[in-house]
Tab-separated table of C-alpha atoms and ligand atoms in Angstrom:
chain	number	residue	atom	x	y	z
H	198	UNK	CA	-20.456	6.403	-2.123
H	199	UNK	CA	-19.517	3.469	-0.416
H	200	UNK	CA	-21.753	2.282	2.561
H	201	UNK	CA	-20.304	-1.238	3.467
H	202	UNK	CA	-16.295	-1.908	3.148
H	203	UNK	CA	-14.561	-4.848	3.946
H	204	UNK	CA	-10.859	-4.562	4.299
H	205	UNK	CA	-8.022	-7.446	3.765
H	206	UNK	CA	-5.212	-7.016	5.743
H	207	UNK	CA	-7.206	-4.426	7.909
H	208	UNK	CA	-4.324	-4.916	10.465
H	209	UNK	CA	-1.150	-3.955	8.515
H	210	UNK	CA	0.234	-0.738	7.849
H	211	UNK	CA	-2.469	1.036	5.284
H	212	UNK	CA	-5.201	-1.216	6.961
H	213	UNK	CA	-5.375	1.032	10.117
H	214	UNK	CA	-5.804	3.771	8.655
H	215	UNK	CA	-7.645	3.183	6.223
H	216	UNK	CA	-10.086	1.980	8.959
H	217	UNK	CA	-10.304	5.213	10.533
H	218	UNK	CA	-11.000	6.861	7.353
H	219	UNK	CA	-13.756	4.998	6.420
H	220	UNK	CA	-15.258	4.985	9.445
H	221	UNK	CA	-14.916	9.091	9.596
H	222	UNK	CA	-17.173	8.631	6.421
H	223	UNK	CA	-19.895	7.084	7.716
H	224	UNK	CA	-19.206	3.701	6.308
H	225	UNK	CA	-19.684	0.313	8.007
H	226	UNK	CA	-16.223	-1.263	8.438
H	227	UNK	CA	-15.559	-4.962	8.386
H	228	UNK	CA	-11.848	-5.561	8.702
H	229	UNK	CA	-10.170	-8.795	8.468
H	230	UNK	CA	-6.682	-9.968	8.567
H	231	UNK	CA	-4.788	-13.544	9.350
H	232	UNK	CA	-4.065	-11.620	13.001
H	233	UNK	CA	-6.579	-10.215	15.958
H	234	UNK	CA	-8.146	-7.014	15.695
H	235	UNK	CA	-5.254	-4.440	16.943
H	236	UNK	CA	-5.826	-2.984	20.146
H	237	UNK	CA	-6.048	0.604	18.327
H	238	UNK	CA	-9.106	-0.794	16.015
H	239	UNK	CA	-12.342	0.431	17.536
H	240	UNK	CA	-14.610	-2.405	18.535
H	241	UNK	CA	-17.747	-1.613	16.123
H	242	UNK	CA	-15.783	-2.782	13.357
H	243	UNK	CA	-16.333	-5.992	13.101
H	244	UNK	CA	-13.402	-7.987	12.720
H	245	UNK	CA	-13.114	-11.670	10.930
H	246	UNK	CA	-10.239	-13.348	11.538
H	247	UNK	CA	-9.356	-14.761	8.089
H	248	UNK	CA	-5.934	-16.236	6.020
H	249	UNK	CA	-6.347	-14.537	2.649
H	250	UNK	CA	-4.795	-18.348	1.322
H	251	UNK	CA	-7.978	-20.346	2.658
H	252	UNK	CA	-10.182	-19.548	-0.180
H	253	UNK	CA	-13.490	-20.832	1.776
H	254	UNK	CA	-12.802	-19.108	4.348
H	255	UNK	CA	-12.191	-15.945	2.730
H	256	UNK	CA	-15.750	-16.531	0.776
H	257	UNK	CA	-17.247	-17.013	3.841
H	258	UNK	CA	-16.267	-13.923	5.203
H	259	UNK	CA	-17.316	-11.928	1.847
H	260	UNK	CA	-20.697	-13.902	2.117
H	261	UNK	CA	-21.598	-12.639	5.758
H	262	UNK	CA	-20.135	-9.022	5.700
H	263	UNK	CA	-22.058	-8.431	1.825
H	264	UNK	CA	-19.820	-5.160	0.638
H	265	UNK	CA	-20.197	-2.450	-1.491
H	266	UNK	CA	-16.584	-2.767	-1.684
H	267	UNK	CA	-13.993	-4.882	-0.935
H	268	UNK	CA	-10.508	-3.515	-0.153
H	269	UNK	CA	-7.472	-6.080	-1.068
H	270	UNK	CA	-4.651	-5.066	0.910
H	271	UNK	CA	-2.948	-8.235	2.547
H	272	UNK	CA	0.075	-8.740	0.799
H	273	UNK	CA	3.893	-9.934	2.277
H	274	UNK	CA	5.386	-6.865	1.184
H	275	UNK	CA	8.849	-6.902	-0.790
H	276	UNK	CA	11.651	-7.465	1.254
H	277	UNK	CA	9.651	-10.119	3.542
H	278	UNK	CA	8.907	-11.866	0.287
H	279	UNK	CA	12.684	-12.281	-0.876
H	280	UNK	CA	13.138	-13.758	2.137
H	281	UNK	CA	9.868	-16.316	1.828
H	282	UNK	CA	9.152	-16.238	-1.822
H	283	UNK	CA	6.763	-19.238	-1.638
H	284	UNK	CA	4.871	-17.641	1.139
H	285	UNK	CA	4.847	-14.645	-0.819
H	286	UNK	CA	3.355	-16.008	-3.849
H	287	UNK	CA	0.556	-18.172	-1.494
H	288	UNK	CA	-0.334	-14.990	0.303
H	289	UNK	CA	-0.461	-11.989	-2.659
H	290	UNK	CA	-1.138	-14.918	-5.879
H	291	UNK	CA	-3.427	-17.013	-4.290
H	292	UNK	CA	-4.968	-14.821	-1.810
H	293	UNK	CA	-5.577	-12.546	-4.563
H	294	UNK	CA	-6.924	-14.978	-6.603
H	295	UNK	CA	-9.393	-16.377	-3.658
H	296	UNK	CA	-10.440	-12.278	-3.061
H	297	UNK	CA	-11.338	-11.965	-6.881
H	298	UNK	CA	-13.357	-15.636	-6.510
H	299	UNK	CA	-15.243	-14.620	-3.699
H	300	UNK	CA	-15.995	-11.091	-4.814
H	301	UNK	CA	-17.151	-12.871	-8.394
H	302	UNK	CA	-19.110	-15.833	-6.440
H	303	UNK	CA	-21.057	-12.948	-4.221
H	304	UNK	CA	-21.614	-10.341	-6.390
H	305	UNK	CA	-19.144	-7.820	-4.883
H	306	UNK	CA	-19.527	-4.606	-7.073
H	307	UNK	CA	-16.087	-2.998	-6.515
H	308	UNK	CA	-12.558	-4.242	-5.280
H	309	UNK	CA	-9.729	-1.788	-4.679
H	310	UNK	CA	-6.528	-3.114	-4.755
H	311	UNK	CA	-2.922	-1.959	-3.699
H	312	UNK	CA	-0.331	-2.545	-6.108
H	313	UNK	CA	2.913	-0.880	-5.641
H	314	UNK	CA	6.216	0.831	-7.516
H	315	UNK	CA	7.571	-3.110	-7.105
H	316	UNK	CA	5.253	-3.809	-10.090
H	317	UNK	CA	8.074	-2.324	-12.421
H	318	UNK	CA	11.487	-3.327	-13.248
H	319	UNK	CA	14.693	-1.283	-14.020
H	320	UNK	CA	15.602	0.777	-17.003
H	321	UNK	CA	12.649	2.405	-17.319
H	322	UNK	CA	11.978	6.346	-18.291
H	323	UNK	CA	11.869	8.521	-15.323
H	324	UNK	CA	9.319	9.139	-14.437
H	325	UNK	CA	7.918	5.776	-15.362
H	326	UNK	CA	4.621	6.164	-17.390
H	327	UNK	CA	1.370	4.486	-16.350
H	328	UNK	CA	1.692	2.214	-19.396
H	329	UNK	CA	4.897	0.219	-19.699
H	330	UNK	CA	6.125	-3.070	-20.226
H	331	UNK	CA	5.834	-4.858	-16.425
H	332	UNK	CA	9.451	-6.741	-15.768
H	333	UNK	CA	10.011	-6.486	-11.586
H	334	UNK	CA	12.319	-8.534	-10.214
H	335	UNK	CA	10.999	-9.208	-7.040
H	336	UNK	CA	8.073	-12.214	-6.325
H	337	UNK	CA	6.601	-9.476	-4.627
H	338	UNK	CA	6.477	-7.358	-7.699
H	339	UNK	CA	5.574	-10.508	-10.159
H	340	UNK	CA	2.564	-11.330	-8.001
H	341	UNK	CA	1.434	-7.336	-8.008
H	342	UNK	CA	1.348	-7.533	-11.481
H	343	UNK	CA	-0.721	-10.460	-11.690
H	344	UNK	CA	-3.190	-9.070	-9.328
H	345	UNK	CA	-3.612	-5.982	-12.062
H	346	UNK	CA	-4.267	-7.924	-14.441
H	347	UNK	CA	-6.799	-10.298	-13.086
H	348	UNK	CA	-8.363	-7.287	-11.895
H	349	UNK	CA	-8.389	-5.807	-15.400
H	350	UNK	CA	-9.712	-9.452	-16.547
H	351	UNK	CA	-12.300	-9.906	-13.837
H	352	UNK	CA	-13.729	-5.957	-14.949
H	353	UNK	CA	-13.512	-6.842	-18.560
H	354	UNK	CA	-15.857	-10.221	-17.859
H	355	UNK	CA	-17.979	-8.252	-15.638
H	356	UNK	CA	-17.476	-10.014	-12.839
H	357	UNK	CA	-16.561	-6.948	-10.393
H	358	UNK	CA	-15.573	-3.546	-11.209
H	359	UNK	CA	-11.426	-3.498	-9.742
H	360	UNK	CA	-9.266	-0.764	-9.527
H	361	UNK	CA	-6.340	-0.036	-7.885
H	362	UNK	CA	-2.930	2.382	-7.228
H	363	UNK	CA	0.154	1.880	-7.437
H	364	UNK	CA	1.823	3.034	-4.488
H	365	UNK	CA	5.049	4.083	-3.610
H	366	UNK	CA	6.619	4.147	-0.416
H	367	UNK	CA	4.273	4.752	2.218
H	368	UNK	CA	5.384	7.111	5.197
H	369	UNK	CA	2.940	6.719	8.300
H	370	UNK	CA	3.620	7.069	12.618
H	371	UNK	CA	3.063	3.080	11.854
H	372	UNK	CA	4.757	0.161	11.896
H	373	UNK	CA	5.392	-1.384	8.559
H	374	UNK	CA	5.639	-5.137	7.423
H	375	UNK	CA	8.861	-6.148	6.170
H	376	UNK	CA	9.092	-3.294	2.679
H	377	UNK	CA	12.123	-2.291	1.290
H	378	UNK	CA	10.874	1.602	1.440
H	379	UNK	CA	11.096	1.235	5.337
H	380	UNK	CA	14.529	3.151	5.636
H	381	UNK	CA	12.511	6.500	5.447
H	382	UNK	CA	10.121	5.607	7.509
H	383	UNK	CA	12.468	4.237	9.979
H	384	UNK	CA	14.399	7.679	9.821
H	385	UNK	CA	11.424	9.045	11.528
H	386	UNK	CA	10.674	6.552	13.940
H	387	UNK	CA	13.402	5.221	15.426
H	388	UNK	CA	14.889	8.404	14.683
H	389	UNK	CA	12.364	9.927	17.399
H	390	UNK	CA	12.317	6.274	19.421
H	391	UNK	CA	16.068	5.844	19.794
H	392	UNK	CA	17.716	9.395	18.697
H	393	UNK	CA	19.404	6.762	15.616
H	394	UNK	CA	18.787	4.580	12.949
H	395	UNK	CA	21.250	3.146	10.470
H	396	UNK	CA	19.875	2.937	7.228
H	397	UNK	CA	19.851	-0.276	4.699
H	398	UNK	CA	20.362	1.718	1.745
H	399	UNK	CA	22.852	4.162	-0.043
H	400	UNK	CA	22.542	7.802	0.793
H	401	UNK	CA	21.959	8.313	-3.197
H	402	UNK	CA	18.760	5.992	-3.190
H	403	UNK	CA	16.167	7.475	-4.804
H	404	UNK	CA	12.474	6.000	-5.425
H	405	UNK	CA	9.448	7.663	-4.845
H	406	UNK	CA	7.108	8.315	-1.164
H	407	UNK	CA	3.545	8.912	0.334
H	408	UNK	CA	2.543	10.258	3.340
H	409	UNK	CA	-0.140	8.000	4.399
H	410	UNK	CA	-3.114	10.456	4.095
H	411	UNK	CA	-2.387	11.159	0.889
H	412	UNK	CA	-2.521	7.386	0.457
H	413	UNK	CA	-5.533	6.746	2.075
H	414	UNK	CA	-7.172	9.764	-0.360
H	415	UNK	CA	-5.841	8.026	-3.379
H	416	UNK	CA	-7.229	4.874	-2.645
H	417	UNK	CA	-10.607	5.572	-1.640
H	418	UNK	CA	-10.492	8.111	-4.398
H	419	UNK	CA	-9.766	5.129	-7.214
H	420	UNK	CA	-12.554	3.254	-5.826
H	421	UNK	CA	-15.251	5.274	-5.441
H	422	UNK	CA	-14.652	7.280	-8.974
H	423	UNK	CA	-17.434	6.686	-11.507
H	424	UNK	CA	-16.162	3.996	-14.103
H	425	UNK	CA	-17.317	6.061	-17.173
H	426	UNK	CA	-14.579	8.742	-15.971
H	427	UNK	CA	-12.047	5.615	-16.096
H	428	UNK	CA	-12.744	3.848	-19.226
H	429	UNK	CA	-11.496	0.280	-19.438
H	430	UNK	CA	-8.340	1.584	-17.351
H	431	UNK	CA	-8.248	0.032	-13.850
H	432	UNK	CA	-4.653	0.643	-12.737
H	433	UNK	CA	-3.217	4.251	-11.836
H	434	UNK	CA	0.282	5.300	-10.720
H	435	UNK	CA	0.535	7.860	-8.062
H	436	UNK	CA	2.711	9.760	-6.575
H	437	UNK	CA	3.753	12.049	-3.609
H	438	UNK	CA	7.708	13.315	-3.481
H	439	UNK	CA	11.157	11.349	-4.192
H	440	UNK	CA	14.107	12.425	-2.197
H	441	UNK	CA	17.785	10.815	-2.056
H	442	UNK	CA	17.697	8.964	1.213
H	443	UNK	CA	20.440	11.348	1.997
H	444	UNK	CA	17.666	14.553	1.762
H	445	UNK	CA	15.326	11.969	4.351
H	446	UNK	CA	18.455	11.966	6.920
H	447	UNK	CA	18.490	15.910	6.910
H	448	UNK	CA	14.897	16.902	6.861
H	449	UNK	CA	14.910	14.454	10.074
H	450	UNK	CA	17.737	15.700	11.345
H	451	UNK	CA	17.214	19.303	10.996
H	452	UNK	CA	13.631	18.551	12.905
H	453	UNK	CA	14.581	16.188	15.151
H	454	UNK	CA	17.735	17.653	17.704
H	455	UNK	CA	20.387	15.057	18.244
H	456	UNK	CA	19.372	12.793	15.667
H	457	UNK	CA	22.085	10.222	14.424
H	458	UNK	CA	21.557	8.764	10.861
H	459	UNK	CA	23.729	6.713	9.253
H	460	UNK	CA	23.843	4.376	6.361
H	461	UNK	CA	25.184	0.982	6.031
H	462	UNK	CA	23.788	-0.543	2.725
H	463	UNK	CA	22.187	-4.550	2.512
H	464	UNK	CA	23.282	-5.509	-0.716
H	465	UNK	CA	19.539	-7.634	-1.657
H	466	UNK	CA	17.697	-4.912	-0.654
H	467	UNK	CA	19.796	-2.358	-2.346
H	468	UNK	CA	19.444	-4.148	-5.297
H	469	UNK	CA	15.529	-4.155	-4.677
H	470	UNK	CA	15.757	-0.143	-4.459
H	471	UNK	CA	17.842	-0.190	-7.667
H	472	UNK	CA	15.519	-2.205	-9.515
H	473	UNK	CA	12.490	0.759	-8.727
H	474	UNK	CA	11.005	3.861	-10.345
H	475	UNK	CA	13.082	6.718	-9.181
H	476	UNK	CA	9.789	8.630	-9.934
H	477	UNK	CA	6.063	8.035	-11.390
H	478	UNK	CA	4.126	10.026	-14.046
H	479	UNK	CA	0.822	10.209	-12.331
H	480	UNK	CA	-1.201	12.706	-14.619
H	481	UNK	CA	-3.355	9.684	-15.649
H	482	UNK	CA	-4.450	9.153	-12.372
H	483	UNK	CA	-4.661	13.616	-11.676
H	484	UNK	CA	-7.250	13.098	-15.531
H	485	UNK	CA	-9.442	10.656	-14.372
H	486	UNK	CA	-9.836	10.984	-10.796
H	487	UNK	CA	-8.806	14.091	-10.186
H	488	UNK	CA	-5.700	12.363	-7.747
H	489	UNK	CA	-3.736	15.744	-6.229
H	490	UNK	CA	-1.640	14.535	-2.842
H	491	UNK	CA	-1.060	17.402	-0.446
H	492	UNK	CA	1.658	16.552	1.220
H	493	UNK	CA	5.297	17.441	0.285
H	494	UNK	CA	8.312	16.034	2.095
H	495	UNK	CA	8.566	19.520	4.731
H	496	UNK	CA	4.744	19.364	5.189
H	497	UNK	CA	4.981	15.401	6.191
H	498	UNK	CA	7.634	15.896	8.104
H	499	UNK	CA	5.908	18.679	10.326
H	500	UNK	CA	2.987	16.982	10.609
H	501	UNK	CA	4.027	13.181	10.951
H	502	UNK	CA	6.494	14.017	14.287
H	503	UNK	CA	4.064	14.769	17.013
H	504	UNK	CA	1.915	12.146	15.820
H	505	UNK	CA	5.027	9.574	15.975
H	506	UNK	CA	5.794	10.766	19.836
H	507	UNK	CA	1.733	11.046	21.242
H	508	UNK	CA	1.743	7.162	19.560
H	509	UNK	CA	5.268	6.508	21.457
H	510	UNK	CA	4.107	7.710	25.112
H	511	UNK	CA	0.716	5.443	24.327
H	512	UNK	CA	3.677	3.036	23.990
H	513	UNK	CA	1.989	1.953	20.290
H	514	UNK	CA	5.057	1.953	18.664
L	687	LIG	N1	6.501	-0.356	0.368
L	687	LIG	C1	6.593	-1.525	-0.445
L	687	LIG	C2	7.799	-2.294	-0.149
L	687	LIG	O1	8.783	-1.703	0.211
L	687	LIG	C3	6.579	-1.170	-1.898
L	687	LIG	O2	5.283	-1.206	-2.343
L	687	LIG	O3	7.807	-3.471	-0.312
């Protein structure tokens, strides 16, 4: 059981929530991100305002808070790093690398990572085993990988015990940072926000989602799982649901009156969509851990819409 977290990226998209959850637990919450604390992050977590990429800071930060566990979650997600791939490899390579360093260099016992569907590459089975060979084609995706398998290297020295999912998708009544899985999320949002929201994608794109909660289970589940019930194995698919964008634009249509969704494809981010899972095989991760989301797409979708419109008339989204 965890008593002290400290979160990277405690500001993005997971990071919030994953906040509250901890905190619902009875755990003391240090969040830190290269931004202030959100205005929606309660004041008794302590916040330190850290860049992942200035490894002394970052150790300093480690040093002061003293973890249980240490939550890796800052990251320039896929589509922001096509766009900056340098940044994107400072961030997620280095700033992994500096997290690993200072959890080594202090003794951290645990680090839970997020890696992501982006750590494959196309032609893969479907749905994509938890073992196969790693070719993704975004930075995004090559620096992902790279965090696994430090992880897996930094557990087999005994320097920290990591673990980590691979997510998909991730639906929340959030704001995301720059994915290429937005378009669903979007659907909702703006959907609700605006009454339209033209999607990047093809109505026939198909990779796998999450409702957040189910998320936020899966990875406080991976980290707090005794390692003798994982083996050597640090790295778990997991999986929620997978419609065709085209089955997001009805399920938010048919809830939401007047909606307008259309599509109008992006051919780099396509590509990006193209290059991912259509599904994951996550009965490694159901063995282990004893992973089981509860959320299907028409469960999601009834709970995820009043949450989107209280957050819109506290004018947080
Ligand atoms: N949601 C992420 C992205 O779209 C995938 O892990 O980049």
């Amino acid at each position: 059981m965890t008593t002290r977290a400290f979160i990277t990226g405690a500001g993005g998209q997971v990071g919030v929530d994953l906040i509250a959850a901890l905190r619902e637990r009875g755990c003391e919450v240090h969040g830190s991100d290269i931004a202030d604390r959100p205005s929606t992050v309660d004041a008794s977590v302590r916040w330190h305002k850290v860049d992942v990429t200035d490894a002394a800071a970052v150790r300093r930060a480690i040093q002061s808070a003293r973890p249980d566990v240490v939550y890796h979650l800052a990251a320039i997600l896929s589509s922001g790093g096509e766009e900056k791939p340098q940044l994107c490899y400072l961030v997620n390579q280095t700033g992994t690398w500096n997290v690993l360093e200072a959890c080594r260099e202090e003794k951290v016992p645990r680090v839970a990572f997020a890696s992501t569907i982006a750590a494959f590459g196309p032609g893969l089975p479907d749905p994509v085993p938890n073992e196969v060979p790693m070719r993704p084609r975004t930075m995004y995706g090559v620096t992902k990988v790279a965090g696994e398998l430090l992880g897996e290297y930094y557990t087999a020295r005994g320097w920290t015990d990591f673990r980590s999912v691979r997510f998909p998708g991730l639906i929340s009544a959030g704001k995301p940072g720059q994915g290429t899985s937005d378009y669903a999320l979007y659907m909702y949002t703006d959907g609700i926000k605006f009454g339209r929201y033209e999607a990047f994608c093809r109505p026939d794109s198909k990779i796998p989602f999450m409702y957040m909660p189910d998320a936020i289970d899966g990875l406080i589940g991976v980290a707090e799982a005794p390692r003798e019930r994982l083996g050597k194995r640090c790295t778990y698919n997991i999986q929620g649901f997978s419609p065709l964008a085209s089955e997001f634009a009805e399920v938010v249509a048919a809830a939401v009156p007047g909606v307008k969704i259309t599509f109008k494809p992006v051919e780099w981010r396509q590509a990006i969509l193209d290059s991912w899972p259509r599904s994951l095989d996550d009965t490694v991760a159901r063995a282990d851990w004893d992973w089981c989301p509860k959320y299907g797409l028409d469960a999601m979708t009834k709970d995820i819409i009043p949450k989107i419109r209280e957050k819109l008339a506290r004018g947080e989204l």
